[in-house]
PDB file of C-alpha atoms in Angstrom:
ATOM      1  CA  MET X   1     -19.489  -6.651 -22.978  1.00  0.00           C
ATOM      2  CA  LYS X   2     -16.513  -8.252 -21.183  1.00  0.00           C
ATOM      3  CA  ASP X   3     -14.942  -4.827 -20.546  1.00  0.00           C
ATOM      4  CA  ARG X   4     -18.217  -3.468 -19.165  1.00  0.00           C
ATOM      5  CA  LEU X   5     -18.609  -6.404 -16.822  1.00  0.00           C
ATOM      6  CA  PHE X   6     -15.037  -6.136 -15.528  1.00  0.00           C
ATOM      7  CA  ASN X   7     -15.459  -2.397 -14.987  1.00  0.00           C
ATOM      8  CA  LEU X   8     -18.108  -3.261 -12.417  1.00  0.00           C
ATOM      9  CA  VAL X   9     -16.065  -5.924 -10.602  1.00  0.00           C
ATOM     10  CA  PRO X  10     -14.236  -3.579  -8.139  1.00  0.00           C
ATOM     11  CA  PRO X  11     -17.405  -1.784  -6.929  1.00  0.00           C
ATOM     12  CA  ALA X  12     -19.236  -5.111  -6.826  1.00  0.00           C
ATOM     13  CA  MET X  13     -16.537  -6.641  -4.605  1.00  0.00           C
ATOM     14  CA  VAL X  14     -16.608  -3.612  -2.282  1.00  0.00           C
ATOM     15  CA  ALA X  15     -20.409  -3.955  -2.028  1.00  0.00           C
ATOM     16  CA  MET X  16     -20.118  -7.688  -1.280  1.00  0.00           C
ATOM     17  CA  VAL X  17     -17.544  -7.039   1.427  1.00  0.00           C
ATOM     18  CA  VAL X  18     -19.785  -4.477   3.128  1.00  0.00           C
ATOM     19  CA  LEU X  19     -22.790  -6.787   2.901  1.00  0.00           C
ATOM     20  CA  PHE X  20     -20.800  -9.673   4.350  1.00  0.00           C
ATOM     21  CA  TRP X  21     -19.572  -7.773   7.405  1.00  0.00           C
ATOM     22  CA  SER X  22     -22.903  -6.083   8.019  1.00  0.00           C
ATOM     23  CA  MET X  23     -25.285  -8.977   7.327  1.00  0.00           C
ATOM     24  CA  GLY X  24     -23.138 -12.111   7.071  1.00  0.00           C
ATOM     25  CA  PRO X  25     -23.539 -15.263   9.177  1.00  0.00           C
ATOM     26  CA  LYS X  26     -22.582 -14.577  12.783  1.00  0.00           C
ATOM     27  CA  VAL X  27     -20.516 -17.776  12.910  1.00  0.00           C
ATOM     28  CA  LEU X  28     -18.205 -16.288  10.238  1.00  0.00           C
ATOM     29  CA  VAL X  29     -18.331 -12.601  11.149  1.00  0.00           C
ATOM     30  CA  ASP X  30     -17.422 -13.308  14.777  1.00  0.00           C
ATOM     31  CA  ASN X  31     -14.733 -15.867  13.928  1.00  0.00           C
ATOM     32  CA  GLY X  32     -11.209 -14.458  14.407  1.00  0.00           C
ATOM     33  CA  TRP X  33      -9.906 -16.491  11.471  1.00  0.00           C
ATOM     34  CA  THR X  34     -12.217 -14.765   9.010  1.00  0.00           C
ATOM     35  CA  ILE X  35     -10.282 -11.493   8.887  1.00  0.00           C
ATOM     36  CA  ILE X  36      -7.020 -13.469   8.611  1.00  0.00           C
ATOM     37  CA  VAL X  37      -8.222 -15.532   5.664  1.00  0.00           C
ATOM     38  CA  ILE X  38     -10.218 -12.920   3.748  1.00  0.00           C
ATOM     39  CA  GLY X  39      -7.236 -10.695   2.841  1.00  0.00           C
ATOM     40  CA  PRO X  40      -5.184 -13.403   1.090  1.00  0.00           C
ATOM     41  CA  LEU X  41      -8.392 -14.732  -0.482  1.00  0.00           C
ATOM     42  CA  ILE X  42      -9.055 -11.344  -2.098  1.00  0.00           C
ATOM     43  CA  THR X  43      -5.494 -11.264  -3.451  1.00  0.00           C
ATOM     44  CA  VAL X  44      -5.840 -14.768  -4.906  1.00  0.00           C
ATOM     45  CA  ILE X  45      -9.148 -13.858  -6.568  1.00  0.00           C
ATOM     46  CA  VAL X  46      -7.732 -10.700  -8.160  1.00  0.00           C
ATOM     47  CA  LEU X  47      -4.591 -12.567  -9.275  1.00  0.00           C
ATOM     48  CA  GLY X  48      -6.894 -15.013 -11.013  1.00  0.00           C
ATOM     49  CA  LEU X  49      -8.681 -12.141 -12.742  1.00  0.00           C
ATOM     50  CA  GLU X  50      -5.320 -10.997 -14.134  1.00  0.00           C
ATOM     51  CA  PHE X  51      -5.204 -14.190 -16.203  1.00  0.00           C
ATOM     52  CA  VAL X  52      -8.805 -13.778 -17.347  1.00  0.00           C
ATOM     53  CA  HIS X  53      -8.707 -10.110 -18.430  1.00  0.00           C
ATOM     54  CA  GLU X  54      -5.123  -8.828 -18.574  1.00  0.00           C
ATOM     55  CA  ARG X  55      -4.434  -5.109 -18.755  1.00  0.00           C
ATOM     56  CA  HIS X  56      -0.837  -5.065 -20.051  1.00  0.00           C
ATOM     57  CA  GLU X  57       1.182  -7.981 -21.399  1.00  0.00           C
ATOM     58  CA  GLY X  58       4.344  -6.385 -19.992  1.00  0.00           C
ATOM     59  CA  TRP X  59       2.956  -6.736 -16.469  1.00  0.00           C
ATOM     60  CA  ARG X  60       2.263 -10.444 -16.851  1.00  0.00           C
ATOM     61  CA  MET X  61       3.065 -12.429 -13.698  1.00  0.00           C
ATOM     62  CA  ASN X  62       6.025 -14.827 -13.675  1.00  0.00           C
ATOM     63  CA  TRP X  63       7.367 -17.151 -10.998  1.00  0.00           C
ATOM     64  CA  GLN X  64      10.079 -14.728  -9.863  1.00  0.00           C
ATOM     65  CA  GLU X  65       7.516 -11.996  -9.308  1.00  0.00           C
ATOM     66  CA  PHE X  66       5.094 -14.416  -7.646  1.00  0.00           C
ATOM     67  CA  PHE X  67       7.552 -15.651  -5.019  1.00  0.00           C
ATOM     68  CA  THR X  68       8.900 -12.147  -4.387  1.00  0.00           C
ATOM     69  CA  ASP X  69       5.374 -10.844  -3.836  1.00  0.00           C
ATOM     70  CA  LEU X  70       4.581 -13.847  -1.619  1.00  0.00           C
ATOM     71  CA  PHE X  71       7.619 -13.083   0.540  1.00  0.00           C
ATOM     72  CA  TYR X  72       6.425  -9.527   1.113  1.00  0.00           C
ATOM     73  CA  VAL X  73       2.833 -10.563   1.790  1.00  0.00           C
ATOM     74  CA  VAL X  74       4.073 -12.925   4.517  1.00  0.00           C
ATOM     75  CA  LEU X  75       6.469 -10.265   5.838  1.00  0.00           C
ATOM     76  CA  GLY X  76       3.647  -7.750   6.105  1.00  0.00           C
ATOM     77  CA  ALA X  77       1.306 -10.182   7.831  1.00  0.00           C
ATOM     78  CA  THR X  78       3.935 -11.210  10.382  1.00  0.00           C
ATOM     79  CA  ALA X  79       6.898  -8.945  11.196  1.00  0.00           C
ATOM     80  CA  ILE X  80       5.385  -5.652  10.014  1.00  0.00           C
ATOM     81  CA  GLU X  81       2.041  -6.394  11.665  1.00  0.00           C
ATOM     82  CA  TRP X  82       3.808  -7.309  14.923  1.00  0.00           C
ATOM     83  CA  ALA X  83       5.946  -4.149  14.862  1.00  0.00           C
ATOM     84  CA  SER X  84       2.927  -1.974  14.120  1.00  0.00           C
ATOM     85  CA  ASP X  85       0.901  -3.495  16.971  1.00  0.00           C
ATOM     86  CA  THR X  86       3.771  -3.483  19.469  1.00  0.00           C
ATOM     87  CA  LEU X  87       5.186  -0.041  18.743  1.00  0.00           C
ATOM     88  CA  THR X  88       2.074   1.963  17.859  1.00  0.00           C
ATOM     89  CA  LYS X  89      -1.309   0.277  18.298  1.00  0.00           C
ATOM     90  CA  ASP X  90      -0.796  -1.171  21.790  1.00  0.00           C
ATOM     91  CA  PRO X  91       0.892   1.976  23.210  1.00  0.00           C
ATOM     92  CA  LEU X  92      -1.925   4.136  21.814  1.00  0.00           C
ATOM     93  CA  LYS X  93      -4.517   1.902  23.431  1.00  0.00           C
ATOM     94  CA  ALA X  94      -2.665   2.129  26.742  1.00  0.00           C
ATOM     95  CA  LEU X  95      -2.413   5.922  26.435  1.00  0.00           C
ATOM     96  CA  LYS X  96      -6.114   6.147  25.589  1.00  0.00           C
ATOM     97  CA  LEU X  97      -6.974   4.115  28.700  1.00  0.00           C
ATOM     98  CA  LYS X  98      -4.617   6.100  30.946  1.00  0.00           C
ATOM     99  CA  LEU X  99      -5.968   9.473  29.807  1.00  0.00           C
ATOM    100  CA  GLY X 100      -9.569   8.290  29.848  1.00  0.00           C
ATOM    101  CA  ILE X 101     -10.105   9.186  26.200  1.00  0.00           C
ATOM    102  CA  THR X 102     -13.468   8.003  24.914  1.00  0.00           C
ATOM    103  CA  THR X 103     -15.153   8.390  21.543  1.00  0.00           C
ATOM    104  CA  LEU X 104     -18.415   6.592  22.201  1.00  0.00           C
ATOM    105  CA  TRP X 105     -20.027   8.828  19.588  1.00  0.00           C
ATOM    106  CA  ALA X 106     -18.078   6.856  16.993  1.00  0.00           C
ATOM    107  CA  GLN X 107     -19.252   3.519  18.352  1.00  0.00           C
ATOM    108  CA  ASN X 108     -22.862   4.703  18.267  1.00  0.00           C
ATOM    109  CA  MET X 109     -22.728   5.806  14.621  1.00  0.00           C
ATOM    110  CA  PRO X 110     -24.494   3.697  11.976  1.00  0.00           C
ATOM    111  CA  PHE X 111     -22.418   0.747  10.756  1.00  0.00           C
ATOM    112  CA  LEU X 112     -21.587   2.258   7.343  1.00  0.00           C
ATOM    113  CA  ALA X 113     -20.609   5.559   8.966  1.00  0.00           C
ATOM    114  CA  GLN X 114     -18.199   3.716  11.264  1.00  0.00           C
ATOM    115  CA  VAL X 115     -16.682   1.930   8.272  1.00  0.00           C
ATOM    116  CA  ALA X 116     -16.294   5.207   6.372  1.00  0.00           C
ATOM    117  CA  LEU X 117     -14.721   6.885   9.424  1.00  0.00           C
ATOM    118  CA  ALA X 118     -12.197   4.068   9.877  1.00  0.00           C
ATOM    119  CA  VAL X 119     -11.247   4.147   6.185  1.00  0.00           C
ATOM    120  CA  PHE X 120     -10.811   7.921   6.275  1.00  0.00           C
ATOM    121  CA  ILE X 121      -8.683   7.899   9.454  1.00  0.00           C
ATOM    122  CA  VAL X 122      -6.314   5.263   8.077  1.00  0.00           C
ATOM    123  CA  GLU X 123      -6.131   6.763   4.598  1.00  0.00           C
ATOM    124  CA  PHE X 124      -5.669  10.322   5.856  1.00  0.00           C
ATOM    125  CA  GLY X 125      -2.580   9.275   7.808  1.00  0.00           C
ATOM    126  CA  GLN X 126      -1.228   7.193   4.941  1.00  0.00           C
ATOM    127  CA  TYR X 127      -1.779  10.047   2.488  1.00  0.00           C
ATOM    128  CA  TRP X 128       0.399  12.463   4.458  1.00  0.00           C
ATOM    129  CA  MET X 129       3.063   9.841   5.182  1.00  0.00           C
ATOM    130  CA  HIS X 130       3.109   8.868   1.503  1.00  0.00           C
ATOM    131  CA  ARG X 131       3.319  12.501   0.438  1.00  0.00           C
ATOM    132  CA  LEU X 132       6.178  13.092   2.911  1.00  0.00           C
ATOM    133  CA  MET X 133       8.046  10.144   1.427  1.00  0.00           C
ATOM    134  CA  HIS X 134       7.907  11.708  -2.018  1.00  0.00           C
ATOM    135  CA  ASN X 135       9.056  15.140  -0.886  1.00  0.00           C
ATOM    136  CA  LYS X 136      11.773  14.566   1.733  1.00  0.00           C
ATOM    137  CA  LEU X 137      14.942  12.664   0.797  1.00  0.00           C
ATOM    138  CA  PRO X 138      15.424  10.482   3.906  1.00  0.00           C
ATOM    139  CA  PHE X 139      11.839   9.255   3.634  1.00  0.00           C
ATOM    140  CA  TRP X 140      12.075   8.836  -0.138  1.00  0.00           C
ATOM    141  CA  LEU X 141      15.006   6.437   0.322  1.00  0.00           C
ATOM    142  CA  THR X 142      12.719   4.114   2.282  1.00  0.00           C
ATOM    143  CA  HIS X 143       9.891   4.388  -0.250  1.00  0.00           C
ATOM    144  CA  ALA X 144      11.879   4.359  -3.496  1.00  0.00           C
ATOM    145  CA  PRO X 145      12.233   0.535  -3.554  1.00  0.00           C
ATOM    146  CA  HIS X 146       8.461   0.273  -3.984  1.00  0.00           C
ATOM    147  CA  HIS X 147       8.809   2.425  -7.108  1.00  0.00           C
ATOM    148  CA  HIS X 148      11.507   0.188  -8.547  1.00  0.00           C
ATOM    149  CA  ILE X 149       8.936  -2.476  -9.339  1.00  0.00           C
ATOM    150  CA  THR X 150       8.685  -2.772 -13.110  1.00  0.00           C
ATOM    151  CA  GLN X 151       5.218  -4.261 -13.316  1.00  0.00           C
ATOM    152  CA  LEU X 152       2.008  -3.983 -11.338  1.00  0.00           C
ATOM    153  CA  ASN X 153       0.208  -7.033  -9.968  1.00  0.00           C
ATOM    154  CA  ALA X 154      -2.391  -7.738  -7.309  1.00  0.00           C
ATOM    155  CA  ALA X 155       0.133  -8.276  -4.475  1.00  0.00           C
ATOM    156  CA  LYS X 156       2.520  -5.436  -5.376  1.00  0.00           C
ATOM    157  CA  GLY X 157       1.070  -3.158  -2.707  1.00  0.00           C
ATOM    158  CA  ALA X 158       2.889  -5.301  -0.128  1.00  0.00           C
ATOM    159  CA  VAL X 159       6.300  -4.871  -1.786  1.00  0.00           C
ATOM    160  CA  GLY X 160       8.710  -2.360  -0.256  1.00  0.00           C
ATOM    161  CA  ASN X 161      11.488  -1.722   2.205  1.00  0.00           C
ATOM    162  CA  PRO X 162      10.518  -2.851   5.750  1.00  0.00           C
ATOM    163  CA  ILE X 163      11.077   0.668   7.133  1.00  0.00           C
ATOM    164  CA  GLU X 164       8.599   2.104   4.647  1.00  0.00           C
ATOM    165  CA  LEU X 165       6.117  -0.704   5.256  1.00  0.00           C
ATOM    166  CA  PHE X 166       6.209   0.070   8.973  1.00  0.00           C
ATOM    167  CA  LEU X 167       5.940   3.848   8.523  1.00  0.00           C
ATOM    168  CA  ILE X 168       3.007   3.577   6.127  1.00  0.00           C
ATOM    169  CA  SER X 169       1.198   1.346   8.639  1.00  0.00           C
ATOM    170  CA  LEU X 170       1.194   4.027  11.348  1.00  0.00           C
ATOM    171  CA  SER X 171      -2.297   5.131  12.360  1.00  0.00           C
ATOM    172  CA  VAL X 172      -4.202   6.744  15.244  1.00  0.00           C
ATOM    173  CA  LEU X 173      -7.194   4.486  14.642  1.00  0.00           C
ATOM    174  CA  ALA X 174      -6.604   2.810  18.032  1.00  0.00           C
ATOM    175  CA  LEU X 175      -7.711   6.040  19.747  1.00  0.00           C
ATOM    176  CA  PHE X 176     -11.260   5.661  18.386  1.00  0.00           C
ATOM    177  CA  ASP X 177     -14.025   3.479  19.785  1.00  0.00           C
ATOM    178  CA  ILE X 178     -15.232   1.770  16.629  1.00  0.00           C
ATOM    179  CA  GLN X 179     -16.944  -1.604  16.608  1.00  0.00           C
ATOM    180  CA  GLU X 180     -14.585  -4.440  15.729  1.00  0.00           C
ATOM    181  CA  LYS X 181     -16.883  -5.620  12.956  1.00  0.00           C
ATOM    182  CA  ALA X 182     -16.809  -2.154  11.371  1.00  0.00           C
ATOM    183  CA  LEU X 183     -13.007  -2.090  11.629  1.00  0.00           C
ATOM    184  CA  PHE X 184     -12.739  -5.456   9.902  1.00  0.00           C
ATOM    185  CA  CYS X 185     -15.087  -4.229   7.186  1.00  0.00           C
ATOM    186  CA  ALA X 186     -12.982  -1.089   6.678  1.00  0.00           C
ATOM    187  CA  PHE X 187      -9.763  -3.100   6.448  1.00  0.00           C
ATOM    188  CA  THR X 188     -11.330  -5.449   3.925  1.00  0.00           C
ATOM    189  CA  VAL X 189     -12.692  -2.595   1.809  1.00  0.00           C
ATOM    190  CA  MET X 190      -9.223  -1.025   1.703  1.00  0.00           C
ATOM    191  CA  THR X 191      -7.737  -4.401   0.782  1.00  0.00           C
ATOM    192  CA  VAL X 192     -10.116  -4.761  -2.171  1.00  0.00           C
ATOM    193  CA  VAL X 193      -9.483  -1.220  -3.422  1.00  0.00           C
ATOM    194  CA  SER X 194      -5.681  -1.248  -3.027  1.00  0.00           C
ATOM    195  CA  THR X 195      -5.421  -4.733  -4.561  1.00  0.00           C
ATOM    196  CA  PHE X 196      -7.281  -3.638  -7.695  1.00  0.00           C
ATOM    197  CA  ALA X 197      -5.241  -0.401  -7.713  1.00  0.00           C
ATOM    198  CA  HIS X 198      -2.075  -2.491  -8.181  1.00  0.00           C
ATOM    199  CA  ALA X 199      -3.561  -5.284 -10.290  1.00  0.00           C
ATOM    200  CA  ASN X 200      -2.922  -6.130 -13.922  1.00  0.00           C
ATOM    201  CA  VAL X 201      -6.658  -6.320 -14.574  1.00  0.00           C
ATOM    202  CA  ARG X 202      -8.429  -4.457 -17.359  1.00  0.00           C
ATOM    203  CA  ALA X 203     -11.056  -2.840 -15.173  1.00  0.00           C
ATOM    204  CA  ASP X 204     -11.900   0.864 -15.311  1.00  0.00           C
ATOM    205  CA  PRO X 205     -14.623   1.383 -12.691  1.00  0.00           C
ATOM    206  CA  PRO X 206     -17.402   3.940 -13.255  1.00  0.00           C
ATOM    207  CA  TRP X 207     -17.250   7.488 -11.906  1.00  0.00           C
ATOM    208  CA  PHE X 208     -19.199   6.737  -8.720  1.00  0.00           C
ATOM    209  CA  TYR X 209     -16.313   4.457  -7.694  1.00  0.00           C
ATOM    210  CA  SER X 210     -13.292   6.204  -9.197  1.00  0.00           C
ATOM    211  CA  PHE X 211     -14.240   9.602  -7.761  1.00  0.00           C
ATOM    212  CA  PHE X 212     -13.766   8.249  -4.234  1.00  0.00           C
ATOM    213  CA  PHE X 213     -11.512   5.205  -4.584  1.00  0.00           C
ATOM    214  CA  THR X 214      -8.086   4.761  -6.152  1.00  0.00           C
ATOM    215  CA  THR X 215      -8.008   2.789  -9.408  1.00  0.00           C
ATOM    216  CA  ILE X 216      -5.234   1.222 -11.471  1.00  0.00           C
ATOM    217  CA  GLN X 217      -5.339   4.284 -13.733  1.00  0.00           C
ATOM    218  CA  HIS X 218      -4.612   6.640 -10.837  1.00  0.00           C
ATOM    219  CA  HIS X 219      -1.966   4.418  -9.295  1.00  0.00           C
ATOM    220  CA  SER X 220      -0.161   3.415 -12.482  1.00  0.00           C
ATOM    221  CA  LEU X 221       0.381   7.130 -13.157  1.00  0.00           C
ATOM    222  CA  HIS X 222       1.819   7.417  -9.647  1.00  0.00           C
ATOM    223  CA  HIS X 223       4.297   4.670 -10.615  1.00  0.00           C
ATOM    224  CA  SER X 224       5.484   6.495 -13.748  1.00  0.00           C
ATOM    225  CA  THR X 225       9.143   6.184 -14.699  1.00  0.00           C
ATOM    226  CA  ASP X 226      10.000   9.863 -14.168  1.00  0.00           C
ATOM    227  CA  TYR X 227      10.169  10.970 -10.543  1.00  0.00           C
ATOM    228  CA  GLU X 228       8.137  14.169 -10.962  1.00  0.00           C
ATOM    229  CA  SER X 229       5.146  12.242 -12.308  1.00  0.00           C
ATOM    230  CA  THR X 230       5.101  10.105  -9.172  1.00  0.00           C
ATOM    231  CA  ARG X 231       4.290  13.137  -7.011  1.00  0.00           C
ATOM    232  CA  CYS X 232       0.547  12.784  -7.385  1.00  0.00           C
ATOM    233  CA  ASN X 233      -2.265  10.367  -6.527  1.00  0.00           C
ATOM    234  CA  TYR X 234      -0.872   9.482  -3.110  1.00  0.00           C
ATOM    235  CA  GLY X 235      -4.077   7.892  -1.837  1.00  0.00           C
ATOM    236  CA  ASN X 236      -3.565   4.163  -1.381  1.00  0.00           C
ATOM    237  CA  SER X 237      -7.298   3.490  -1.406  1.00  0.00           C
ATOM    238  CA  LEU X 238      -9.012   6.880  -1.094  1.00  0.00           C
ATOM    239  CA  ILE X 239      -8.210   9.081  -4.098  1.00  0.00           C
ATOM    240  CA  LEU X 240     -10.769  11.551  -2.744  1.00  0.00           C
ATOM    241  CA  ILE X 241      -8.088  12.896  -0.389  1.00  0.00           C
ATOM    242  CA  ASP X 242      -5.901  13.776  -3.388  1.00  0.00           C
ATOM    243  CA  ARG X 243      -8.821  15.614  -4.925  1.00  0.00           C
ATOM    244  CA  ILE X 244      -9.299  17.573  -1.689  1.00  0.00           C
ATOM    245  CA  PHE X 245      -5.634  18.570  -1.304  1.00  0.00           C
ATOM    246  CA  GLY X 246      -4.886  19.233  -4.967  1.00  0.00           C
ATOM    247  CA  THR X 247      -2.531  16.327  -5.684  1.00  0.00           C
ATOM    248  CA  PHE X 248      -4.898  14.444  -7.991  1.00  0.00           C
ATOM    249  CA  ARG X 249      -3.893  13.934 -11.621  1.00  0.00           C
ATOM    250  CA  SER X 250      -5.800  12.051 -14.275  1.00  0.00           C
ATOM    251  CA  GLY X 251      -4.029   9.761 -16.685  1.00  0.00           C
ATOM    252  CA  GLU X 252      -2.431   6.347 -16.826  1.00  0.00           C
ATOM    253  CA  SER X 253       0.990   4.779 -17.394  1.00  0.00           C
ATOM    254  CA  SER X 254       1.680   1.365 -18.891  1.00  0.00           C
ATOM    255  CA  VAL X 255       5.420   1.596 -18.150  1.00  0.00           C
ATOM    256  CA  VAL X 256       6.440   1.770 -14.495  1.00  0.00           C
ATOM    257  CA  GLY X 257       9.692   1.853 -12.546  1.00  0.00           C
ATOM    258  CA  GLN X 258      12.588   4.135 -11.560  1.00  0.00           C
ATOM    259  CA  ASP X 259      16.281   4.579 -12.366  1.00  0.00           C
ATOM    260  CA  GLU X 260      16.275   3.071 -15.851  1.00  0.00           C
ATOM    261  CA  ARG X 261      13.658   0.572 -14.651  1.00  0.00           C
ATOM    262  CA  LYS X 262      16.127  -1.554 -12.718  1.00  0.00           C
ATOM    263  CA  ARG X 263      14.294  -4.266 -10.812  1.00  0.00           C
ATOM    264  CA  LEU X 264      15.626  -4.646  -7.261  1.00  0.00           C
ATOM    265  CA  SER X 265      16.130  -7.980  -5.544  1.00  0.00           C
ATOM    266  CA  ILE X 266      14.823  -8.479  -2.005  1.00  0.00           C
ATOM    267  CA  VAL X 267      18.306  -7.860  -0.578  1.00  0.00           C
ATOM    268  CA  GLU X 268      18.695  -4.683  -2.646  1.00  0.00           C
ATOM    269  CA  GLN X 269      15.301  -3.451  -1.445  1.00  0.00           C
ATOM    270  CA  PHE X 270      16.276  -4.041   2.165  1.00  0.00           C
ATOM    271  CA  LEU X 271      19.627  -2.230   1.773  1.00  0.00           C
ATOM    272  CA  PHE X 272      18.425   0.605  -0.466  1.00  0.00           C
ATOM    273  CA  PRO X 273      17.902   3.294   2.242  1.00  0.00           C
ATOM    274  CA  PHE X 274      21.434   2.685   3.485  1.00  0.00           C
ATOM    275  CA  GLN X 275      23.136   2.963   0.080  1.00  0.00           C
ATOM    276  CA  PRO X 276      24.422   6.532   0.669  1.00  0.00           C
ATOM    277  CA  LEU X 277      26.071   5.400   3.911  1.00  0.00           C
ATOM    278  CA  ILE X 278      27.453   2.251   2.286  1.00  0.00           C
ATOM    279  CA  GLU X 279      28.837   4.264  -0.633  1.00  0.00           C
ATOM    280  CA  ALA X 280      30.400   6.848   1.680  1.00  0.00           C
ATOM    281  CA  TYR X 281      32.056   4.066   3.678  1.00  0.00           C
ATOM    282  CA  ARG X 282      33.432   2.477   0.484  1.00  0.00           C
ATOM    283  CA  GLN X 283      34.862   5.798  -0.686  1.00  0.00           C
ATOM    284  CA  ARG X 284      36.598   6.358   2.649  1.00  0.00           C
ATOM    285  CA  ARG X 285      38.101   2.878   2.440  1.00  0.00           C
ATOM    286  CA  GLN X 286      39.322   3.542  -1.087  1.00  0.00           C
ATOM    287  CA  GLN X 287      40.812   6.913  -0.139  1.00  0.00           C
ATOM    288  CA  ALA X 288      42.534   5.387   2.854  1.00  0.00           C
ATOM    289  CA  ALA X 289      43.994   2.639   0.677  1.00  0.00           C
ATOM    290  CA  LEU X 290      45.359   5.184  -1.820  1.00  0.00           C
ATOM    291  CA  GLN X 291      47.036   7.374   0.774  1.00  0.00           C
ATOM    292  CA  PRO X 292      50.775   6.686   1.125  1.00  0.00           C
ATOM    293  CA  SER X 293      51.729   5.072   4.414  1.00  0.00           C
ATOM    294  CA  GLY X 294      54.043   6.924   6.835  1.00  0.00           C
ATOM    295  CA  ASP X 295      57.749   6.274   7.102  1.00  0.00           C
ATOM    296  CA  ALA X 296      58.592   2.936   8.686  1.00  0.00           C
ATOM    297  CA  PRO X 297      59.968   3.227  12.233  1.00  0.00           C
ATOM    298  CA  ALA X 298      63.766   2.989  12.635  1.00  0.00           C
TER     299      ALA X 298
END
């Protein structure tokens, strides 16, 4: 009975989120603090569920993991969010205004259709960026730190090299005229789905959810220890896109990580993409030190 109830928790939370943004009290829906608070609140709730119905003992949260995850959550909500707005969202809005681009048809769609459109636009871009990261070496170096995590928890989706976190945040959503309330609903839906997709919660949602949305089964397989097995299930929240483009694989993995499952510190994650350059520099220094010096001047 407990398993059956927990299997329904992810779809139930998605339904509650949609109901809140579509029918919730105006004083909350129109308050700018609501969207700021609701994301961390979802993470805290799902973290609590990890203690109530744990999926794998080996993924159990400890203080080191908690504070590391907290660092990345704050980083994403501050520096990464600022970079994304300043370098992509604001310029796209300015370009849209300058060129007179309008998509009023989107704004006039039913609320749920606007939410679905926003989710698809964001996820479609993230899918192709994520797929690029797994198939081209320079991009993989930025994304690999995320795959060095050795356990999955509710906040692990925020963990990664800052370059990757910025790249994966890129979106053309700013070019579309979608109601702000629908955008906030879409962001919250994606937060719920991606949080459960990384969480150590024993919840296997029914087919009507898992056909469209990414689950911990899909995403744990993506975090498999061998590199080739990671090249599937790229959808952060929308596994439907993997089904469409042939990169979906069924299955699950209880052991996650890369390179002999070495856990990276925050500093190592930040420096990881530059390791080839650092190593090349060290080798040149060593070769220069081994070379005999020229004859001393008379």
